[in-house]
Short mmCIF file of C-alpha atoms and ligand atoms in Angstrom, two decimals:
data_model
loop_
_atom_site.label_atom_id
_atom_site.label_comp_id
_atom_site.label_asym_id
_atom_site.label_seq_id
_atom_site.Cartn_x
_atom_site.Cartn_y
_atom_site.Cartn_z
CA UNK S 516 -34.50 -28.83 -0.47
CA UNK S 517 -38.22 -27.24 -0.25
CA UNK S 518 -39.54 -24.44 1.72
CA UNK S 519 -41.02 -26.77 4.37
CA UNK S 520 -38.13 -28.86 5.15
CA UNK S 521 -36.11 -25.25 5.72
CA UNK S 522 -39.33 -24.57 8.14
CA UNK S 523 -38.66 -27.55 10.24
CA UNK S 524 -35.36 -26.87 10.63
CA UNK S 525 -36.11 -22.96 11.64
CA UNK S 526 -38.25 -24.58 14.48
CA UNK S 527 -35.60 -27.20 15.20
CA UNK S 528 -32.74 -24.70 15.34
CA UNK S 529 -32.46 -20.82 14.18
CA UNK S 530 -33.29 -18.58 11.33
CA UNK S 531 -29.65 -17.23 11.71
CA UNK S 532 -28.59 -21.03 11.53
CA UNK S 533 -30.90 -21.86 8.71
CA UNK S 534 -29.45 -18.62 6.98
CA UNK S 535 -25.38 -19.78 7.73
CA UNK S 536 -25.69 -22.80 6.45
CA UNK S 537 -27.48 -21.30 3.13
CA UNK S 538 -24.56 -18.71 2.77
CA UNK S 539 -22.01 -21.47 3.47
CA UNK S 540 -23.04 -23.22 0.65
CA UNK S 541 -23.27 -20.47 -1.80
CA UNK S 542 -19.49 -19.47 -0.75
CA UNK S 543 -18.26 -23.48 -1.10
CA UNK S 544 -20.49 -23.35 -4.45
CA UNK S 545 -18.37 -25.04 -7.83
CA UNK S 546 -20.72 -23.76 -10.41
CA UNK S 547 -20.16 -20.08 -10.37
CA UNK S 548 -24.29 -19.76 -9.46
CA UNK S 549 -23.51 -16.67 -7.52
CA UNK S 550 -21.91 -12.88 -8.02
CA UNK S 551 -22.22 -12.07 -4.60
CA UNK S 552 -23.15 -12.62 -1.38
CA UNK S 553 -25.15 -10.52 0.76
CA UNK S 554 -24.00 -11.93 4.04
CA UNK S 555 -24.03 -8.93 6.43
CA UNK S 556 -27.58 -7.94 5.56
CA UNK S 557 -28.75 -11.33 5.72
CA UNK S 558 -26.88 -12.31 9.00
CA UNK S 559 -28.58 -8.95 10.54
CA UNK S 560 -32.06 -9.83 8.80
CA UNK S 561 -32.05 -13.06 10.06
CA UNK S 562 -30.69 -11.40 13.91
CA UNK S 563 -34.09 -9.42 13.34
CA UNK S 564 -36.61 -12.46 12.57
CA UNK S 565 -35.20 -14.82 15.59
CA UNK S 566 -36.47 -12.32 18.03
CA UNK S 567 -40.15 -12.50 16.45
CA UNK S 568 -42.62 -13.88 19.08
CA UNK S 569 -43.67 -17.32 17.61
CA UNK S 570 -47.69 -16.24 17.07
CA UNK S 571 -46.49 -13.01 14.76
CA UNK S 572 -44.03 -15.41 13.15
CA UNK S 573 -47.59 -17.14 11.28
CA UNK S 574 -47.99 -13.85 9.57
CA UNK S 575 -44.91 -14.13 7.60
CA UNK S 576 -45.70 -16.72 4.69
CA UNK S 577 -41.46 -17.29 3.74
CA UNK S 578 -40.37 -16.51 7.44
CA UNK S 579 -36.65 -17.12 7.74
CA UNK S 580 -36.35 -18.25 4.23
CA UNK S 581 -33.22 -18.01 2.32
CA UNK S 582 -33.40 -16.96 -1.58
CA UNK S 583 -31.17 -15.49 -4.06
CA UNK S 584 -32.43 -13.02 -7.05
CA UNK S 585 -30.52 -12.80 -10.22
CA UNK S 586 -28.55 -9.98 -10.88
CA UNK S 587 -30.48 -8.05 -12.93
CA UNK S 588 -33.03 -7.42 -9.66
CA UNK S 589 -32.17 -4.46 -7.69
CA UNK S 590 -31.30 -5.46 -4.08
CA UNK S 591 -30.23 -3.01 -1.35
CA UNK S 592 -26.76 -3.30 0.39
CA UNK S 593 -24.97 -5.22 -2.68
CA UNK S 594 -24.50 -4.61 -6.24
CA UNK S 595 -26.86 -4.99 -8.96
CA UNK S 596 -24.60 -5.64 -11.96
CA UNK S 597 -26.90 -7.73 -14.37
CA UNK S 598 -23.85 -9.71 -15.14
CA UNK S 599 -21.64 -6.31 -17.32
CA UNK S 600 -19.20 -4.58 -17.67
CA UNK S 601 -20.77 -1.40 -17.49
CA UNK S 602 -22.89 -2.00 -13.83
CA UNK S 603 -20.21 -4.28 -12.54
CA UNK S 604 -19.63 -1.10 -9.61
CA UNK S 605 -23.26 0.01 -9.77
CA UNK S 606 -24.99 -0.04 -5.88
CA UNK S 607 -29.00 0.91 -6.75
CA UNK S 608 -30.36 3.69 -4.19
CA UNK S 609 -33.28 1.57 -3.77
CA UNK S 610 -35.01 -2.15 -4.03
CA UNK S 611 -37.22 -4.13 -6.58
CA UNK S 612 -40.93 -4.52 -5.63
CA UNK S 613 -40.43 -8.02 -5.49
CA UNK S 614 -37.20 -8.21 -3.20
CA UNK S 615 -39.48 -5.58 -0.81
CA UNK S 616 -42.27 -8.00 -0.60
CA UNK S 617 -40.02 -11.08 -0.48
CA UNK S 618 -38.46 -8.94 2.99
CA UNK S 619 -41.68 -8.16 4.50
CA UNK S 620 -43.08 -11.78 4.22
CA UNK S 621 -40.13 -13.36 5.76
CA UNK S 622 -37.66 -14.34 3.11
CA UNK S 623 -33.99 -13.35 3.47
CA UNK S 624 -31.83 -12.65 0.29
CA UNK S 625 -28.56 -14.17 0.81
CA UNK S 626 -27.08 -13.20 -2.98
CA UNK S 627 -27.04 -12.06 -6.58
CA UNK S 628 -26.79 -14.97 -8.96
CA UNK S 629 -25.41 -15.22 -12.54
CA UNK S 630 -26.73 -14.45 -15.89
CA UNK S 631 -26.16 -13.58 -19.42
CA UNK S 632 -25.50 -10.13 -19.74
CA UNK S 633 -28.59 -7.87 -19.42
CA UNK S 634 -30.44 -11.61 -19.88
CA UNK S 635 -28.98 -11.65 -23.56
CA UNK S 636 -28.94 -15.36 -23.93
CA UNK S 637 -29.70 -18.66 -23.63
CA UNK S 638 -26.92 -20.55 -21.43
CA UNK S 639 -25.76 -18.18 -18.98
CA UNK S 640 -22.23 -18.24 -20.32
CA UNK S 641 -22.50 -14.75 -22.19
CA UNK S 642 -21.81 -13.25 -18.45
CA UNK S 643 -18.75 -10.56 -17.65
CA UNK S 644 -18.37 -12.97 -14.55
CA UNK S 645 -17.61 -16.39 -16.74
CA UNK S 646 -20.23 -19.14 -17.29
CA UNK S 647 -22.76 -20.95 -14.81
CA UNK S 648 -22.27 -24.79 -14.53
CA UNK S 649 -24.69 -27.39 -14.62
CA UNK S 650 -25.02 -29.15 -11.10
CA UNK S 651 -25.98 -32.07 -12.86
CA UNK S 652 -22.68 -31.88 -15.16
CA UNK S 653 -19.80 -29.41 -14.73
CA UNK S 654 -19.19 -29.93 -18.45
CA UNK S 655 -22.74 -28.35 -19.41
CA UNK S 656 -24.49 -24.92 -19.46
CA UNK S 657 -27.03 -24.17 -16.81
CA UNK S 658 -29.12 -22.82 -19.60
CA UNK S 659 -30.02 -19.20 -19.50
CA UNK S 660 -30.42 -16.13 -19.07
CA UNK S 661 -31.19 -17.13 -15.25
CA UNK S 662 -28.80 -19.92 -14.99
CA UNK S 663 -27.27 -18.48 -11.61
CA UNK S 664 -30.87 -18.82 -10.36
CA UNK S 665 -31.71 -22.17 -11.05
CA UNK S 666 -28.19 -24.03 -10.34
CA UNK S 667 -28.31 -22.16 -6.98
CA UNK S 668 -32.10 -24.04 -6.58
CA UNK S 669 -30.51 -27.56 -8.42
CA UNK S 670 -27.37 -27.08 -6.30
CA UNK S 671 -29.44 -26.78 -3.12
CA UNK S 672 -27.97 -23.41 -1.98
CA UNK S 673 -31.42 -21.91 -1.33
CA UNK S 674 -35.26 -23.66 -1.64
CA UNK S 675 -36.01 -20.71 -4.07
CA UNK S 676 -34.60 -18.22 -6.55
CA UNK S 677 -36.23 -14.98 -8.48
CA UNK S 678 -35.35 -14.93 -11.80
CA UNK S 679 -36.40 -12.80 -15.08
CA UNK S 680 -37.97 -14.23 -18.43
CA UNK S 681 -38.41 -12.60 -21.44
CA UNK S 682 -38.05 -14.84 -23.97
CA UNK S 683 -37.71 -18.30 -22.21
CA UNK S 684 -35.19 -17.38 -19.29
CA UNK S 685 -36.57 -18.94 -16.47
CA UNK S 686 -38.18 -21.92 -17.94
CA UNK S 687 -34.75 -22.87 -20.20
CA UNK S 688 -32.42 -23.02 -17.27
CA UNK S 689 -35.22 -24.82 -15.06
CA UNK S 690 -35.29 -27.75 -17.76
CA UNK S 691 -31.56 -28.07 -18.29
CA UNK S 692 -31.19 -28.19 -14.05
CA UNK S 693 -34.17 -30.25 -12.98
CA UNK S 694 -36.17 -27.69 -11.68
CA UNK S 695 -39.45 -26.05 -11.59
CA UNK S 696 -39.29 -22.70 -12.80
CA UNK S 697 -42.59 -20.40 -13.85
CA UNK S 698 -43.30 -17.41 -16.00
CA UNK S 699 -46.37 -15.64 -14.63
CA UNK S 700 -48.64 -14.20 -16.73
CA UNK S 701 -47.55 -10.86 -18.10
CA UNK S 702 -48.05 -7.89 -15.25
CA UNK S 703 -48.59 -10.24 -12.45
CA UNK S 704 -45.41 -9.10 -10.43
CA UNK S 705 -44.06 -5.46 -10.35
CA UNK S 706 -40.91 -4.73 -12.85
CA UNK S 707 -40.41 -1.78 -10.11
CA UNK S 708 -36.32 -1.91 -9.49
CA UNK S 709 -35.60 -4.74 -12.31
CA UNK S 710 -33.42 -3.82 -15.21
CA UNK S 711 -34.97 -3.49 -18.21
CA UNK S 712 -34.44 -6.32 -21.45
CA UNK S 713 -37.66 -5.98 -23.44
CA UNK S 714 -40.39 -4.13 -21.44
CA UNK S 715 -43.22 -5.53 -23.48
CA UNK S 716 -42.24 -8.96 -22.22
CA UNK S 717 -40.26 -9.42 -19.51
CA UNK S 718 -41.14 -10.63 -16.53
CA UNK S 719 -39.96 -11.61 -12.94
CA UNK S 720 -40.93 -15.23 -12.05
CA UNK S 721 -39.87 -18.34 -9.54
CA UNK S 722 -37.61 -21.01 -9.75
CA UNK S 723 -37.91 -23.79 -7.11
CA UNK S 724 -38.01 -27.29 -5.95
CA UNK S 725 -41.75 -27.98 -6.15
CA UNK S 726 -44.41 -26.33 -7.40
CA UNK S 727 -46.12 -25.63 -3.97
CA UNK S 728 -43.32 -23.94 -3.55
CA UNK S 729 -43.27 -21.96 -6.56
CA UNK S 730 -46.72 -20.94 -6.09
CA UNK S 731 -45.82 -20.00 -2.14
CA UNK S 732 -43.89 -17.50 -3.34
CA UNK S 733 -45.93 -16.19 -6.68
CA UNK S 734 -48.07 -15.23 -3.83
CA UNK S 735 -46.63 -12.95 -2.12
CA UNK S 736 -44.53 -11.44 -5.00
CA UNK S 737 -47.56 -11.07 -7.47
CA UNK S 738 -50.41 -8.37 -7.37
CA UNK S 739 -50.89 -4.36 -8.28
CA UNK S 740 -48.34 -2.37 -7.71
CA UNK S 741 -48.58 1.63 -7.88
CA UNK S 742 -45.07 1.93 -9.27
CA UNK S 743 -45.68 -0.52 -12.27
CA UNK S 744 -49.10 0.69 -14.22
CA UNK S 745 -48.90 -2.76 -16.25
CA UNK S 746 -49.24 -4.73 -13.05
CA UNK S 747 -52.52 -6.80 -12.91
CA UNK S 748 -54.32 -7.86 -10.01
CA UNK S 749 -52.43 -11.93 -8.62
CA UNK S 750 -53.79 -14.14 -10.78
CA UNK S 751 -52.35 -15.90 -7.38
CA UNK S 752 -55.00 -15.81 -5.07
CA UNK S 753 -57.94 -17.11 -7.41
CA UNK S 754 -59.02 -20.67 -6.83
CA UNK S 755 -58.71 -22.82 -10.04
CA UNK S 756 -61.23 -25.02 -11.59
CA UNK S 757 -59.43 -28.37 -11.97
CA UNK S 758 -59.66 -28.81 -16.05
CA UNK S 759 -58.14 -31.74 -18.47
CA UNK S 760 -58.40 -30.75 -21.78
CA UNK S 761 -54.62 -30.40 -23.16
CA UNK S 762 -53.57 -29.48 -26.53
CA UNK S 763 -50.16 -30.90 -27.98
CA UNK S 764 -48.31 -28.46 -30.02
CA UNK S 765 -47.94 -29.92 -33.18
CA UNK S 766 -45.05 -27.23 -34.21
CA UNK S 767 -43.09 -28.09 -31.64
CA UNK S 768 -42.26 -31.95 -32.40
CA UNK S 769 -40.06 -33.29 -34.70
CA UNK S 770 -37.76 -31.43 -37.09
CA UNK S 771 -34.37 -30.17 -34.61
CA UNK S 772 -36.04 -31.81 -31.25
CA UNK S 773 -33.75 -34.55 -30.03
CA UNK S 774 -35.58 -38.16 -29.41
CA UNK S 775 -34.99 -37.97 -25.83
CA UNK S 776 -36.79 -34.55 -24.96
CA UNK S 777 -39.32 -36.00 -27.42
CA UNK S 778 -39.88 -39.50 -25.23
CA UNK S 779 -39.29 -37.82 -22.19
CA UNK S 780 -42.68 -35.24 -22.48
CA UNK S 781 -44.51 -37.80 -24.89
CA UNK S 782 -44.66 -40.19 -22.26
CA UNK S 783 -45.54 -37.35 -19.53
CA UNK S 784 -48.52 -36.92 -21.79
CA UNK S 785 -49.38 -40.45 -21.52
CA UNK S 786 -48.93 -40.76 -17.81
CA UNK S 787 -51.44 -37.48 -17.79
CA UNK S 788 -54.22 -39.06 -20.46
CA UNK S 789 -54.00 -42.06 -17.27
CA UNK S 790 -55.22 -39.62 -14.74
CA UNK S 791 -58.36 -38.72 -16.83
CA UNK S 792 -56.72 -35.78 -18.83
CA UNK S 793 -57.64 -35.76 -22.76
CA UNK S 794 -54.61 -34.82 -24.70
CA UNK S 795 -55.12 -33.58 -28.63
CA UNK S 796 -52.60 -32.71 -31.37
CA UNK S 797 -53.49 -29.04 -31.93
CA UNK S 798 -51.61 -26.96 -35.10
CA UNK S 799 -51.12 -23.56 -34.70
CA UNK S 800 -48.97 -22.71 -37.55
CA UNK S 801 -47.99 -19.18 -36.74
CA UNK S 802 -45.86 -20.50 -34.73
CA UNK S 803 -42.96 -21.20 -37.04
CA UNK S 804 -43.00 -17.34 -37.05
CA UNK S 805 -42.45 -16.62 -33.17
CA UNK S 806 -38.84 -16.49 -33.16
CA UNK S 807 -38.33 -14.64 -36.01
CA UNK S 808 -41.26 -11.80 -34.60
CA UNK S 809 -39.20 -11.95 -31.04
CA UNK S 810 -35.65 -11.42 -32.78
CA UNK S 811 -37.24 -8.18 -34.41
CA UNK S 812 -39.27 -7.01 -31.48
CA UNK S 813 -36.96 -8.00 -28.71
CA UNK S 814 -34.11 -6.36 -30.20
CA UNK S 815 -35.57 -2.94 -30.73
CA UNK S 816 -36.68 -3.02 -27.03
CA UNK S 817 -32.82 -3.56 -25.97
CA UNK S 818 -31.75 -0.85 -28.10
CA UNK S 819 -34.45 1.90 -26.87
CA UNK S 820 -33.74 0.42 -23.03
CA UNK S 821 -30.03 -0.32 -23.04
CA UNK S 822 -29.35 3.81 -24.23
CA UNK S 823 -29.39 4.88 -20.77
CA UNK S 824 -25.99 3.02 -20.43
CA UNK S 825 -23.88 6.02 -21.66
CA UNK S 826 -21.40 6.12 -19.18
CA UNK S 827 -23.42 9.15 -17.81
CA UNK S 828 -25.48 7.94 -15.17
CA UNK S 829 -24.89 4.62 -14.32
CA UNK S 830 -21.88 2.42 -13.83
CA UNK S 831 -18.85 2.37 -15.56
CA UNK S 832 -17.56 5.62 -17.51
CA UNK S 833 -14.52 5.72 -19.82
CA UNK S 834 -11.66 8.61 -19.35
CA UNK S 835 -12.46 10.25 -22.25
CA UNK S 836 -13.21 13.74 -21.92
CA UNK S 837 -15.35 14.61 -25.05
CA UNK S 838 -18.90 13.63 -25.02
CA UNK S 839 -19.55 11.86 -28.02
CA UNK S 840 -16.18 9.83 -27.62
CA UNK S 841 -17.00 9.04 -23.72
CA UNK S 842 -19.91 7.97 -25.03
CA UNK S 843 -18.61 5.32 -27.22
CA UNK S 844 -15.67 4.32 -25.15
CA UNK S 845 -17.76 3.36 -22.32
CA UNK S 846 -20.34 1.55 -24.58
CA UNK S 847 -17.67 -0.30 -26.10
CA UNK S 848 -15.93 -1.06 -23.09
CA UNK S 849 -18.43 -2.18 -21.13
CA UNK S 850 -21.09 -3.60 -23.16
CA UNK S 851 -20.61 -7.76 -24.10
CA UNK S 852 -20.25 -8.59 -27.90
CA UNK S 853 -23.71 -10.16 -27.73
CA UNK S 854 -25.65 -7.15 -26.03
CA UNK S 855 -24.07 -4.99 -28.64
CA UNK S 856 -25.19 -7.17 -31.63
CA UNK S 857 -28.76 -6.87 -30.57
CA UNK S 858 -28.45 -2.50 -30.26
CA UNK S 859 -27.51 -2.84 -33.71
CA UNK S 860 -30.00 -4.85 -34.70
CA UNK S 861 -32.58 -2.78 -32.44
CA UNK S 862 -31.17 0.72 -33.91
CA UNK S 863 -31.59 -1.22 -37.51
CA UNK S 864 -34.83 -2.20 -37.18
CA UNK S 865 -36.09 1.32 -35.91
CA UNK S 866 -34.42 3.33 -38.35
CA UNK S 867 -36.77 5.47 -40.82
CA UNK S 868 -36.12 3.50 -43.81
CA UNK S 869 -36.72 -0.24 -42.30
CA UNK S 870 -39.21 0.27 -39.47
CA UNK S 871 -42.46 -0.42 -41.85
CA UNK S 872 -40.23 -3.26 -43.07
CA UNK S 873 -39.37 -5.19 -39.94
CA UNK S 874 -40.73 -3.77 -36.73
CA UNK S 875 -44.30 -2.88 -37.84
CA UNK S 876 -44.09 -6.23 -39.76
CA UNK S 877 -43.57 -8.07 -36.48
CA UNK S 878 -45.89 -6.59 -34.30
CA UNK S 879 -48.64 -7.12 -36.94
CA UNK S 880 -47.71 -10.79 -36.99
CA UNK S 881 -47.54 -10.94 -33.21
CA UNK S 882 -51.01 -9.96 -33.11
CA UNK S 883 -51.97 -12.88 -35.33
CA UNK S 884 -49.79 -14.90 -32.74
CA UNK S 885 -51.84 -13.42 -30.15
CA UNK S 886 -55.64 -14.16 -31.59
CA UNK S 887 -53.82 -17.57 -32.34
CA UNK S 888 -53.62 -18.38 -28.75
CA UNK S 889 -57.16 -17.00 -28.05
CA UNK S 890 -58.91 -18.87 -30.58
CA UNK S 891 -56.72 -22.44 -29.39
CA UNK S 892 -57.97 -21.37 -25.78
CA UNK S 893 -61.44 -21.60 -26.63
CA UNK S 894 -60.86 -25.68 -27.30
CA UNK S 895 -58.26 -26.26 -24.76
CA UNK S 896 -57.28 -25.16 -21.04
CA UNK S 897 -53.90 -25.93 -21.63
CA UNK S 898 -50.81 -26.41 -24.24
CA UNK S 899 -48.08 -28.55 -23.55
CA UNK S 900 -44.82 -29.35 -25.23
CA UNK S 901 -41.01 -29.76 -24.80
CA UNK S 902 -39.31 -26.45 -23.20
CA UNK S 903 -36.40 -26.42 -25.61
CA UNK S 904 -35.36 -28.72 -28.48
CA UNK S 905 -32.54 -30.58 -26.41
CA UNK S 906 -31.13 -31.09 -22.83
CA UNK S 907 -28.01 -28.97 -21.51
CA UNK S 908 -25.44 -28.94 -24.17
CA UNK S 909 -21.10 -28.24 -23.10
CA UNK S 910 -20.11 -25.35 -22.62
CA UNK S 911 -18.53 -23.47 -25.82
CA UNK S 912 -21.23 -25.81 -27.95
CA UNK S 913 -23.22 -23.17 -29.72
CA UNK S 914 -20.74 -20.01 -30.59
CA UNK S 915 -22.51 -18.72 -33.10
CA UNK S 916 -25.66 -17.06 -32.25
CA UNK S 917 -27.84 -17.99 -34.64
CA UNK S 918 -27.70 -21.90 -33.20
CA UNK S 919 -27.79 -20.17 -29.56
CA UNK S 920 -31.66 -18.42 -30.99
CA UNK S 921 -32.79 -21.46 -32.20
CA UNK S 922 -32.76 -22.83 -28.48
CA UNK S 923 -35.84 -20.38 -28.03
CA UNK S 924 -38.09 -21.27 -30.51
CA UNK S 925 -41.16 -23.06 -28.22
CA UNK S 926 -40.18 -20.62 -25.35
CA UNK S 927 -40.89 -17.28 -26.77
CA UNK S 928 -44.42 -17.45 -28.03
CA UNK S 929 -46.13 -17.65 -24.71
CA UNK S 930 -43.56 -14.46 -24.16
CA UNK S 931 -44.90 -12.52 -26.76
CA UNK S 932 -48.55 -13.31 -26.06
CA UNK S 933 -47.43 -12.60 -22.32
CA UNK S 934 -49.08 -16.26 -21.18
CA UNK S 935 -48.19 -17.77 -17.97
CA UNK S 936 -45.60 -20.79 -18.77
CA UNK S 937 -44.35 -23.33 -16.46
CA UNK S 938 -41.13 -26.01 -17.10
CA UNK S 939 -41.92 -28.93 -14.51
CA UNK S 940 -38.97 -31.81 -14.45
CA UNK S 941 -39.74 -35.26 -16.40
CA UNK S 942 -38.55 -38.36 -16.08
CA UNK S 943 -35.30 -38.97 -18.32
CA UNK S 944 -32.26 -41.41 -18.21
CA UNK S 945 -29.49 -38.93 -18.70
CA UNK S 946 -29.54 -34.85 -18.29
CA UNK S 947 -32.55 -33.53 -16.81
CA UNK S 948 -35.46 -32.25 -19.48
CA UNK S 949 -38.63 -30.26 -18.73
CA UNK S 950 -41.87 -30.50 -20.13
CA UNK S 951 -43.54 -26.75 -20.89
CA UNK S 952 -47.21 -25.90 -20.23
CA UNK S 953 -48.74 -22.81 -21.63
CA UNK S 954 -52.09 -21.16 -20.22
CA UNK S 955 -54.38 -18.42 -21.14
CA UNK S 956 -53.38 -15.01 -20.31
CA UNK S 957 -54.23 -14.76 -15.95
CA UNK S 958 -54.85 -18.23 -16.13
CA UNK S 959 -52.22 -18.93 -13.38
CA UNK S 960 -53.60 -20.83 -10.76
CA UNK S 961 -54.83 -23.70 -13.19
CA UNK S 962 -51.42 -23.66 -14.72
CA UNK S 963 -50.17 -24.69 -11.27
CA UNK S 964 -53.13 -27.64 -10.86
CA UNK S 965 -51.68 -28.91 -13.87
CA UNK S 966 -48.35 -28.18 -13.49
CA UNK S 967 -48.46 -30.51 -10.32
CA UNK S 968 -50.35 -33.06 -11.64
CA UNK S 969 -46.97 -33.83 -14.10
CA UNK S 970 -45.21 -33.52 -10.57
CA UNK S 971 -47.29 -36.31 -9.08
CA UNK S 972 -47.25 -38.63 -12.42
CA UNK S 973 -43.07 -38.13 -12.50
CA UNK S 974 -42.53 -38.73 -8.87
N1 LIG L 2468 -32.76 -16.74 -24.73
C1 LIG L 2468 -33.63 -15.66 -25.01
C2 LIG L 2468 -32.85 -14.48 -25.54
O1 LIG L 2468 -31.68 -14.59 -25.66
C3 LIG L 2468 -34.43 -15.28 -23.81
C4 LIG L 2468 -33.73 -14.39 -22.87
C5 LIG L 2468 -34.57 -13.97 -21.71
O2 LIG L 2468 -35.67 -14.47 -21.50
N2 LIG L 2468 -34.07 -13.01 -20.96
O3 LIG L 2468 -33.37 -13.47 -25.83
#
């Protein structure tokens, strides 16, 4: 389902139709995609937009267009629980930048989709509501952290979902589902009313059928916002240059990658090199460091971001009486084993004694990660490679975390360098597998030339 054929059937029927059906779907929905559904909102929302003359209706680019956000995206008149414990009451007194300019072009938000906890993950299956499944295959993850996101776009629920990526956790999930899913350059859409991970990387980005679509809705989300002072101006509106010159990550072949994620983008890259592209084996050899910089830098993030959830504030709060031990029950109560792992680690890494050690370490290295890039720019206008070593693996496959990390070793680099990063669908035989493609930093718009390009030579 794509944003235009849920057009025609606005003009053929209703908005409020358009918008049952969606929230129909999300309630008969096997995979556990969804926390909750927004229905009364929506139902009014969409009440609202049918009586819209049909001129003004032109000025709305998404008009009568049902999404969902994931569940770390503060949305009015539902909960925003970011799949814990600890939020899994919490109603926000107001509404994400994104989800406000989502409203006012159109777009209707029918409900809050699954996640790992706090986006702590890499299959969607560290959530306090149970694990996403794969529309493809019940059996499998839906890849994570936004796996609610992009099994509600697989499962055809909604044309488009808003999901957050820090590390990898849009494009992931979009590879193991079969569907397009970007990370925008770093700054290009407001973090205004979206619960913090790792402020120095996340990001809120699209997950979709197509990636007209994708970019449809970058436009309207992306741009300055006075309530984020790292938001850049939309690298959205500027027209691209159509350029070929593609760089293969050498680091990311072989050695863990299975053979089929290997053929699958390997023979992308040949289908491209047929429509005039010139594809090169570039080495960039810092790269064997990125996941070991993000598991330092990441982690300290969560710790410093994650303290506001004291049981004081927000959500959740033990009975205890005393402070301290309030405190601690309501962290330990309502705080997944995996979230709590990484404040350790976080409050490790920042103490006195280790911080020259590890965390100064890592951001020193992530600036060589960054110049890296730069330099690899000059020769190239793109990077591709596989999104993650291997397709959607069963549920309960990778229980100890150190396998789970591993997952996001050719996903976090463009993170850390805050590059826009796109996972398009490939052709494959068995479980669907994405190919990645890295730009330079605001570099958007050709990402997306590209990025459809691989649509038209897979289609
Ligand atoms: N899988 C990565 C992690 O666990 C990325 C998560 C994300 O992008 N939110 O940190």
């Amino acid at each position: 389902m794509t944003i235009s054929d849920v057009r025609k059937r606005i003009e053929n029927d209703s908005v409020q139709a358009v918008v049952a059906e969606s929230i129909t779907r999300a309630k008969d929905d096997m995979h556990n995609a969804l926390i909750e559904i927004v229905e009364d909102r929506a139902i009014d929302r969409s009440k609202e937009l049918d009586q819209i003359d049909i001129a003004d209706r032109k000025k709305l680019p998404l008009f009568g267009i049902p999404f969902v956000a994931k569940d770390n995206i503060l949305t009015r008149d539902s909960h925003s629980t970011a799949a814990s414990k600890i939020l899994d009451n919490f109603s926000a007194p107001y509404q994400a930048e994104a989800i406000e300019r989502l409203e006012q072009a159109g777009a209707v938000c029918i409900g809050k989709v699954n996640l790992d906890s706090f986006g702590h993950g890499g299959s969607t299956e560290n959530s306090f509501f149970g694990p996403t499944l794969n529309p493809h295959d019940k059996r499998r993850v839906a890849g994570g952290s936004s796996g609610g996101s992009a099994a509600a776009v697989a499962a055809d629920i909604v044309p488009f979902a808003l999901g957050t990526d820090t590390g990898g956790s849009i494009r992931e999930p979009a590879s193991f589902c079969g569907v397009v899913g970007l990370k925008p350059s770093y700054g290009s859409v407001s973090r205004y009313g979206v619960i913090a991970m790792a402020s120095s990387t996340d990001v809120v980005g699209v997950l979709a059928n197509s990636v007209i679509d994708v970019e449809a809705v970058m436009r309207v989300v992306s741009g300055r916002d006075s309530k984020d002072s790292t938001t850049i101006d939309s690298p959205y509106d500027k027209t691209a240059q159509h350029k070929k010159r593609i760089g293969v990550i050498k680091e990311w072949f072989g050695n863990g990658v299975d053979d089929e994620v290997e053929n699958a983008v390997t023979s992308t890259i040949s289908r491209l090199e047929g429509l005039g592209y010139q594809a090169e084996e570039v080495s960039l050899p810092i790269l064997e460091s990125a996941l070991a910089i993000y598991y330092v830098i990441v982690p300290a993030e969560i710790a410093s971001n994650l303290a506001r959830y004291d049981g004081v504030r927000y959500g959740n709060r033990s009975e205890n009486n005393e402070l301290k031990t309030m405190f601690r029950s309501s962290r330990s109560a309502g705080l997944m084993p995996e979230t709590k792992r990484r404040i350790l680690i976080g409050n490790y890494i920042l103490s006195s004694g280790y911080y020259d050690a590890y965390y100064k370490k890592a951001a020193q290295a992530r600036t060589l990660l960054l110049r890296g890039f730069t330099d690899i720019f000059d020769q190239f206008d793109a990077l591709v490679g596989p999104v993650a070593p291997t397709s959607a693996f069963e549920l309960g496959h990778k229980s100890d975390p150190l396998s789970m990390y591993m997952m996001d070793k050719m996903t976090v680099p463009a993170s850390l360098a805050g590059l826009p990063a796109i996972s398009v669908p490939v052709k494959t035989s068995g479980m669907p597998v994405g190919i990645q493609i890295v730009a330079a930093q605001n570099n958007d718009a050709a990402l997306l030339t590209i990025a459809e390009d691989i649509e038209a030579v897979n289609s």
